Amino acid sequence: MLKERTMRDRFKRNINYLRVSVTDRCQFRCFYCTPVKVNFTPMGKLLSLEDFKRLAYAFKQLGIEFVRITGGEPTVRQDIVQIVEVFSSFSSVSMTTNGCRLEKIARDLKNAGLSSVNISLDTLKDEQFYAITGSNKLKNVIRGIEKAIETNISVKLNSVVYKDNLEEVLDLALFAGHLGVPIRFIELMPVGSNNEQYFVPRKSIIEKLKPLKLKSTSVRLGNGPADYFITDSGNYIGLISAMSRNFCHLCNKIRLSCDGKLYPCLGHTENVDLMIPLRSSSNDTELRKTIETAIFNKPAGHDMNHSIVQTSMRRIGG
Ligand code: SAM
Ligand code: SF4
């Protein structure tokens, strides 16, 4: 086995975090993520379990330490437990999920090595849940959150904030506090479509949280870009504000789409196709070289404040 090393891009950022989209399919149709008409990647073009095994080995050798499995909805894949197992030799393997299937599979995921889970929850109201996702599975999601907590998987909640759920921010924070888990409020990004008319900036979110007497803290939970506050009752609240407070200079992340394209930056459509070295040779030298070059050439940052990213969030992995 080759020696593992640290991988730096041309701006000297240490790239140690990989997000893997394992499918672009999902039971939900969140309006900010899914355009009305979706063209799914044909099943034969999705990365397979065998592909993940080779990729995991190559990424580990190149210095990736942390892996997050996402989508689309990762838990709709029949082999999701085996995929988690493939990545379980990294320092951590986490997942971002809509929570809908967690009640059924949280224990198997935990046994396969899942360290933590971020569960999306933008509202606590059935009708609003339907308006956002086109689904009436809010209760399944809540039961999924409870099951993950009970199973001792480390849980965080994620809420994308936009103009119609801004009034619920405080209730969502109180709900997370009641469960004893951190919650992160995410600014809407123009990926796949222009969401400008729904956009709410971080300062409006912080304003709604005033009753919790937030204190800024240098604590970082996980390896993502959130900055955290602590409430008067000791719960952590994070903000992920790619639009209002650019964190590109600190970015440690690359993304692998479900059809095998490596995206060095969410804010750019440039990518390299890893299916070519994966499918053309069983020797991993070319695969590693392709990944290395893509990481080295990672763009300095996104330009989402001025342009829409013409990429599907579900394919590239949110
Ligand atoms: N299906 C899973 C879920 O919803 O958690 C994982 C995939 S989803 C694309 C990952 C995360 O991206 C979710 O927290 C979702 O709310 C967020 N997301 C999707 N589209 C977004 C957008 N346009 N701006 C900001 N966050 C977005
Ligand atoms: Fe599905 Fe997640 Fe996208 Fe919502 S945000 S449509 S749950 S992939």
CSV table of N, CA and C in Angstrom, one decimal, residues 48-158:
chain,number,residue,atom,x,y,z
A,48,SER,N,-20.8,2.1,-8.8
A,48,SER,CA,-21.2,0.9,-8.2
A,48,SER,C,-20.4,0.7,-6.9
A,49,LEU,N,-20.8,-0.3,-6.2
A,49,LEU,CA,-20.1,-0.7,-4.9
A,49,LEU,C,-18.6,-1.0,-5.2
A,50,GLU,N,-18.3,-1.7,-6.3
A,50,GLU,CA,-16.9,-2.0,-6.7
A,50,GLU,C,-16.2,-0.7,-7.0
A,51,ASP,N,-16.8,0.3,-7.7
A,51,ASP,CA,-16.2,1.6,-8.0
A,51,ASP,C,-15.8,2.2,-6.6
A,52,PHE,N,-16.8,2.2,-5.7
A,52,PHE,CA,-16.5,2.9,-4.4
A,52,PHE,C,-15.3,2.3,-3.7
A,53,LYS,N,-15.2,1.0,-3.8
A,53,LYS,CA,-14.0,0.3,-3.1
A,53,LYS,C,-12.7,0.9,-3.7
A,54,ARG,N,-12.6,0.9,-5.0
A,54,ARG,CA,-11.4,1.5,-5.6
A,54,ARG,C,-11.2,2.9,-5.3
A,55,LEU,N,-12.3,3.7,-5.4
A,55,LEU,CA,-12.2,5.1,-5.1
A,55,LEU,C,-11.7,5.4,-3.7
A,56,ALA,N,-12.3,4.6,-2.7
A,56,ALA,CA,-12.0,4.8,-1.3
A,56,ALA,C,-10.5,4.6,-1.1
A,57,TYR,N,-10.0,3.6,-1.7
A,57,TYR,CA,-8.5,3.3,-1.6
A,57,TYR,C,-7.7,4.4,-2.1
A,58,ALA,N,-8.1,4.9,-3.3
A,58,ALA,CA,-7.3,6.0,-3.9
A,58,ALA,C,-7.4,7.3,-3.1
A,59,PHE,N,-8.6,7.6,-2.7
A,59,PHE,CA,-8.7,8.9,-2.0
A,59,PHE,C,-8.0,8.8,-0.6
A,60,LYS,N,-8.0,7.7,0.0
A,60,LYS,CA,-7.3,7.5,1.3
A,60,LYS,C,-5.8,7.8,1.1
A,61,GLN,N,-5.3,7.2,0.0
A,61,GLN,CA,-3.8,7.3,-0.2
A,61,GLN,C,-3.5,8.8,-0.5
A,62,LEU,N,-4.4,9.5,-1.0
A,62,LEU,CA,-4.2,10.9,-1.4
A,62,LEU,C,-4.4,11.9,-0.3
A,63,GLY,N,-4.8,11.4,0.9
A,63,GLY,CA,-4.9,12.3,2.1
A,63,GLY,C,-6.3,12.6,2.5
A,64,ILE,N,-7.3,12.1,1.9
A,64,ILE,CA,-8.7,12.3,2.4
A,64,ILE,C,-8.8,11.6,3.7
A,65,GLU,N,-9.4,12.4,4.7
A,65,GLU,CA,-9.5,11.8,6.0
A,65,GLU,C,-11.0,11.6,6.4
A,66,PHE,N,-11.8,12.6,5.9
A,66,PHE,CA,-13.2,12.6,6.3
A,66,PHE,C,-14.1,12.4,5.0
A,67,VAL,N,-15.1,11.6,5.2
A,67,VAL,CA,-16.0,11.3,4.0
A,67,VAL,C,-17.5,11.6,4.5
A,68,ARG,N,-18.2,12.3,3.6
A,68,ARG,CA,-19.6,12.5,3.9
A,68,ARG,C,-20.4,11.9,2.7
A,69,ILE,N,-21.3,11.0,3.0
A,69,ILE,CA,-22.1,10.4,1.9
A,69,ILE,C,-23.4,11.1,1.8
A,70,THR,N,-23.8,11.5,0.6
A,70,THR,CA,-25.0,12.4,0.4
A,70,THR,C,-25.6,12.0,-0.9
A,71,GLY,N,-26.4,12.9,-1.5
A,71,GLY,CA,-27.1,12.6,-2.7
A,71,GLY,C,-27.7,13.9,-3.3
A,72,GLY,N,-28.8,13.8,-3.9
A,72,GLY,CA,-29.9,12.8,-3.8
A,72,GLY,C,-30.1,12.3,-2.3
A,73,GLU,N,-30.9,11.3,-2.2
A,73,GLU,CA,-31.2,10.8,-0.9
A,73,GLU,C,-30.4,9.4,-0.8
A,74,PRO,N,-29.3,9.4,0.0
A,74,PRO,CA,-28.4,8.3,0.0
A,74,PRO,C,-29.1,7.0,0.4
A,75,THR,N,-30.1,7.1,1.3
A,75,THR,CA,-30.7,5.9,1.9
A,75,THR,C,-31.7,5.2,0.9
A,76,VAL,N,-31.9,5.8,-0.3
A,76,VAL,CA,-32.7,5.1,-1.3
A,76,VAL,C,-31.9,4.0,-2.0
A,77,ARG,N,-30.6,4.0,-1.9
A,77,ARG,CA,-29.8,3.0,-2.5
A,77,ARG,C,-29.9,1.7,-1.7
A,78,GLN,N,-30.2,0.6,-2.4
A,78,GLN,CA,-30.3,-0.7,-1.7
A,78,GLN,C,-29.0,-1.1,-1.0
A,79,ASP,N,-27.9,-0.7,-1.5
A,79,ASP,CA,-26.6,-1.1,-1.0
A,79,ASP,C,-26.0,0.0,-0.1
A,80,ILE,N,-26.8,0.9,0.5
A,80,ILE,CA,-26.2,2.0,1.3
A,80,ILE,C,-25.4,1.5,2.5
A,81,VAL,N,-25.8,0.5,3.1
A,81,VAL,CA,-25.1,0.0,4.3
A,81,VAL,C,-23.7,-0.5,3.9
A,82,GLN,N,-23.6,-1.2,2.8
A,82,GLN,CA,-22.3,-1.7,2.3
A,82,GLN,C,-21.5,-0.5,1.8
A,83,ILE,N,-22.1,0.6,1.3
A,83,ILE,CA,-21.3,1.7,0.9
A,83,ILE,C,-20.7,2.4,2.1
A,84,VAL,N,-21.5,2.5,3.2
A,84,VAL,CA,-20.9,3.1,4.4
A,84,VAL,C,-19.7,2.2,4.9
A,85,GLU,N,-19.9,0.9,4.8
A,85,GLU,CA,-18.8,0.0,5.3
A,85,GLU,C,-17.5,0.3,4.5
A,86,VAL,N,-17.7,0.5,3.2
A,86,VAL,CA,-16.5,0.7,2.3
A,86,VAL,C,-15.7,1.9,2.8
A,87,PHE,N,-16.4,3.0,3.3
A,87,PHE,CA,-15.7,4.2,3.7
A,87,PHE,C,-15.4,4.2,5.2
A,88,SER,N,-15.7,3.1,5.9
A,88,SER,CA,-15.6,3.1,7.3
A,88,SER,C,-14.1,3.1,7.8
A,89,SER,N,-13.2,3.0,6.9
A,89,SER,CA,-11.8,3.0,7.4
A,89,SER,C,-11.2,4.4,7.5
A,90,PHE,N,-12.0,5.4,7.0
A,90,PHE,CA,-11.6,6.8,7.1
A,90,PHE,C,-11.7,7.3,8.6
A,91,SER,N,-11.1,8.5,8.9
A,91,SER,CA,-11.2,9.0,10.3
A,91,SER,C,-12.7,9.1,10.7
A,92,SER,N,-13.5,9.6,9.7
A,92,SER,CA,-15.0,9.6,10.0
A,92,SER,C,-15.7,9.4,8.7
A,93,VAL,N,-16.9,8.7,8.8
A,93,VAL,CA,-17.8,8.6,7.7
A,93,VAL,C,-19.2,9.1,8.2
A,94,SER,N,-19.6,10.1,7.5
A,94,SER,CA,-20.9,10.7,8.0
A,94,SER,C,-21.9,10.7,6.8
A,95,MET,N,-23.1,11.1,7.1
A,95,MET,CA,-24.1,11.1,6.0
A,95,MET,C,-25.0,12.3,6.1
A,96,THR,N,-25.5,12.8,5.0
A,96,THR,CA,-26.5,13.9,5.0
A,96,THR,C,-27.8,13.2,4.4
A,97,THR,N,-28.9,13.3,5.1
A,97,THR,CA,-30.1,12.5,4.7
A,97,THR,C,-31.3,13.3,5.0
A,98,ASN,N,-32.4,13.0,4.3
A,98,ASN,CA,-33.7,13.6,4.6
A,98,ASN,C,-34.3,12.9,5.8
A,99,GLY,N,-33.7,11.8,6.3
A,99,GLY,CA,-34.2,11.2,7.5
A,99,GLY,C,-35.3,10.2,7.4
A,100,CYS,N,-35.9,10.2,6.2
A,100,CYS,CA,-37.2,9.5,6.0
A,100,CYS,C,-37.1,7.9,6.2
A,101,ARG,N,-35.9,7.4,5.9
A,101,ARG,CA,-35.7,5.9,6.1
A,101,ARG,C,-34.9,5.5,7.3
A,102,LEU,N,-34.5,6.5,8.1
A,102,LEU,CA,-33.6,6.3,9.2
A,102,LEU,C,-34.2,5.4,10.3
A,103,GLU,N,-35.5,5.5,10.5
A,103,GLU,CA,-36.1,4.7,11.5
A,103,GLU,C,-35.8,3.2,11.3
A,104,LYS,N,-35.8,2.9,9.9
A,104,LYS,CA,-35.6,1.4,9.6
A,104,LYS,C,-34.1,1.0,9.6
A,105,ILE,N,-33.3,2.0,9.2
A,105,ILE,CA,-31.9,1.5,8.9
A,105,ILE,C,-30.8,2.1,9.8
A,106,ALA,N,-31.2,3.0,10.7
A,106,ALA,CA,-30.2,3.6,11.5
A,106,ALA,C,-29.2,2.6,12.2
A,107,ARG,N,-29.8,1.6,12.7
A,107,ARG,CA,-28.9,0.6,13.5
A,107,ARG,C,-27.9,-0.1,12.5
A,108,ASP,N,-28.4,-0.5,11.3
A,108,ASP,CA,-27.5,-1.1,10.4
A,108,ASP,C,-26.4,-0.1,9.9
A,109,LEU,N,-26.8,1.1,9.8
A,109,LEU,CA,-25.8,2.1,9.4
A,109,LEU,C,-24.7,2.3,10.5
A,110,LYS,N,-25.2,2.4,11.7
A,110,LYS,CA,-24.3,2.5,12.8
A,110,LYS,C,-23.3,1.3,12.9
A,111,ASN,N,-23.9,0.1,12.7
A,111,ASN,CA,-23.0,-1.1,12.8
A,111,ASN,C,-22.0,-1.1,11.6
A,112,ALA,N,-22.4,-0.5,10.5
A,112,ALA,CA,-21.5,-0.5,9.3
A,112,ALA,C,-20.4,0.6,9.5
A,113,GLY,N,-20.5,1.4,10.6
A,113,GLY,CA,-19.4,2.4,10.9
A,113,GLY,C,-19.8,3.8,10.7
A,114,LEU,N,-21.1,4.1,10.5
A,114,LEU,CA,-21.5,5.5,10.4
A,114,LEU,C,-21.2,6.3,11.7
A,115,SER,N,-20.4,7.4,11.6
A,115,SER,CA,-20.1,8.1,12.8
A,115,SER,C,-21.1,9.2,13.1
A,116,SER,N,-21.6,9.9,12.1
A,116,SER,CA,-22.6,10.9,12.4
A,116,SER,C,-23.5,11.2,11.2
A,117,VAL,N,-24.6,11.8,11.5
A,117,VAL,CA,-25.6,12.1,10.5
A,117,VAL,C,-26.2,13.5,10.6
A,118,ASN,N,-26.3,14.2,9.4
A,118,ASN,CA,-26.9,15.5,9.4
A,118,ASN,C,-28.3,15.2,8.7
A,119,ILE,N,-29.4,15.6,9.5
A,119,ILE,CA,-30.7,15.3,9.0
A,119,ILE,C,-31.4,16.7,8.6
A,120,SER,N,-31.9,16.7,7.4
A,120,SER,CA,-32.6,17.9,7.0
A,120,SER,C,-34.0,18.1,7.5
A,121,LEU,N,-34.2,19.2,8.1
A,121,LEU,CA,-35.6,19.5,8.7
A,121,LEU,C,-35.8,21.0,8.6
A,122,ASP,N,-36.6,21.4,7.6
A,122,ASP,CA,-36.8,22.9,7.4
A,122,ASP,C,-38.1,23.4,8.0
A,123,THR,N,-38.9,22.5,8.5
A,123,THR,CA,-40.2,23.0,9.1
A,123,THR,C,-40.7,21.9,10.1
A,124,LEU,N,-41.6,22.3,11.0
A,124,LEU,CA,-42.2,21.4,11.9
A,124,LEU,C,-43.7,21.3,11.6
A,125,LYS,N,-44.1,21.9,10.5
A,125,LYS,CA,-45.6,21.9,10.2
A,125,LYS,C,-45.8,21.1,9.0
A,126,ASP,N,-46.8,20.2,9.1
A,126,ASP,CA,-47.1,19.3,8.0
A,126,ASP,C,-47.4,20.0,6.6
A,127,GLU,N,-48.2,21.1,6.7
A,127,GLU,CA,-48.5,21.7,5.4
A,127,GLU,C,-47.3,22.4,4.8
A,128,GLN,N,-46.5,23.0,5.6
A,128,GLN,CA,-45.3,23.6,5.1
A,128,GLN,C,-44.3,22.6,4.6
A,129,PHE,N,-44.2,21.4,5.3
A,129,PHE,CA,-43.4,20.3,4.8
A,129,PHE,C,-43.8,19.9,3.4
A,130,TYR,N,-45.1,19.8,3.2
A,130,TYR,CA,-45.6,19.4,1.9
A,130,TYR,C,-45.2,20.5,0.9
A,131,ALA,N,-45.4,21.7,1.3
A,131,ALA,CA,-45.1,22.8,0.3
A,131,ALA,C,-43.6,22.8,-0.1
A,132,ILE,N,-42.7,22.4,0.8
A,132,ILE,CA,-41.3,22.4,0.5
A,132,ILE,C,-40.9,21.1,-0.3
A,133,THR,N,-41.4,20.0,0.2
A,133,THR,CA,-40.8,18.7,-0.3
A,133,THR,C,-41.7,18.0,-1.3
A,134,GLY,N,-43.0,18.4,-1.3
A,134,GLY,CA,-44.0,17.6,-2.1
A,134,GLY,C,-44.3,16.3,-1.5
A,135,SER,N,-44.0,16.1,-0.2
A,135,SER,CA,-44.3,14.8,0.5
A,135,SER,C,-44.9,15.1,1.8
A,136,ASN,N,-45.6,14.0,2.3
A,136,ASN,CA,-46.2,14.2,3.6
A,136,ASN,C,-45.6,13.3,4.7
A,137,LYS,N,-44.3,13.2,4.6
A,137,LYS,CA,-43.6,12.2,5.5
A,137,LYS,C,-42.9,12.9,6.6
A,138,LEU,N,-43.4,14.1,7.1
A,138,LEU,CA,-42.7,14.8,8.2
A,138,LEU,C,-42.6,13.8,9.4
A,139,LYS,N,-43.6,13.1,9.7
A,139,LYS,CA,-43.6,12.2,10.9
A,139,LYS,C,-42.5,11.2,10.8
A,140,ASN,N,-42.3,10.6,9.6
A,140,ASN,CA,-41.3,9.6,9.4
A,140,ASN,C,-39.9,10.3,9.7
A,141,VAL,N,-39.8,11.5,9.2
A,141,VAL,CA,-38.5,12.2,9.4
A,141,VAL,C,-38.2,12.4,10.9
A,142,ILE,N,-39.2,12.8,11.6
A,142,ILE,CA,-39.1,13.0,13.1
A,142,ILE,C,-38.7,11.7,13.8
A,143,ARG,N,-39.4,10.6,13.4
A,143,ARG,CA,-39.1,9.3,14.0
A,143,ARG,C,-37.7,8.9,13.6
A,144,GLY,N,-37.3,9.3,12.4
A,144,GLY,CA,-35.9,8.9,12.0
A,144,GLY,C,-34.9,9.7,12.8
A,145,ILE,N,-35.2,10.9,13.1
A,145,ILE,CA,-34.2,11.7,14.0
A,145,ILE,C,-34.2,11.0,15.4
A,146,GLU,N,-35.3,10.7,15.9
A,146,GLU,CA,-35.3,10.1,17.3
A,146,GLU,C,-34.6,8.8,17.3
A,147,LYS,N,-34.8,8.0,16.2
A,147,LYS,CA,-34.1,6.7,16.1
A,147,LYS,C,-32.6,6.8,16.0
A,148,ALA,N,-32.1,7.8,15.2
A,148,ALA,CA,-30.7,8.0,15.1
A,148,ALA,C,-30.1,8.4,16.5
A,149,ILE,N,-30.8,9.3,17.2
A,149,ILE,CA,-30.3,9.7,18.5
A,149,ILE,C,-30.3,8.4,19.5
A,150,GLU,N,-31.4,7.7,19.4
A,150,GLU,CA,-31.4,6.5,20.3
A,150,GLU,C,-30.3,5.5,20.0
A,151,THR,N,-29.9,5.5,18.7
A,151,THR,CA,-28.9,4.5,18.2
A,151,THR,C,-27.5,5.0,18.5
A,152,ASN,N,-27.4,6.2,19.1
A,152,ASN,CA,-26.1,6.8,19.5
A,152,ASN,C,-25.3,7.2,18.3
A,153,ILE,N,-25.9,7.5,17.2
A,153,ILE,CA,-25.2,8.2,16.1
A,153,ILE,C,-25.2,9.7,16.4
A,154,SER,N,-24.1,10.3,16.2
A,154,SER,CA,-24.1,11.8,16.5
A,154,SER,C,-25.0,12.5,15.5
A,155,VAL,N,-25.9,13.3,15.9
A,155,VAL,CA,-26.9,13.9,15.0
A,155,VAL,C,-26.8,15.4,15.0
A,156,LYS,N,-26.9,16.0,13.8
A,156,LYS,CA,-27.1,17.4,13.7
A,156,LYS,C,-28.3,17.6,12.8
A,157,LEU,N,-29.0,18.7,13.0
A,157,LEU,CA,-30.1,19.0,12.1
A,157,LEU,C,-29.7,20.1,11.1
A,158,ASN,N,-30.2,20.1,9.9
A,158,ASN,CA,-29.9,21.1,8.9
A,158,ASN,C,-31.2,21.8,8.5
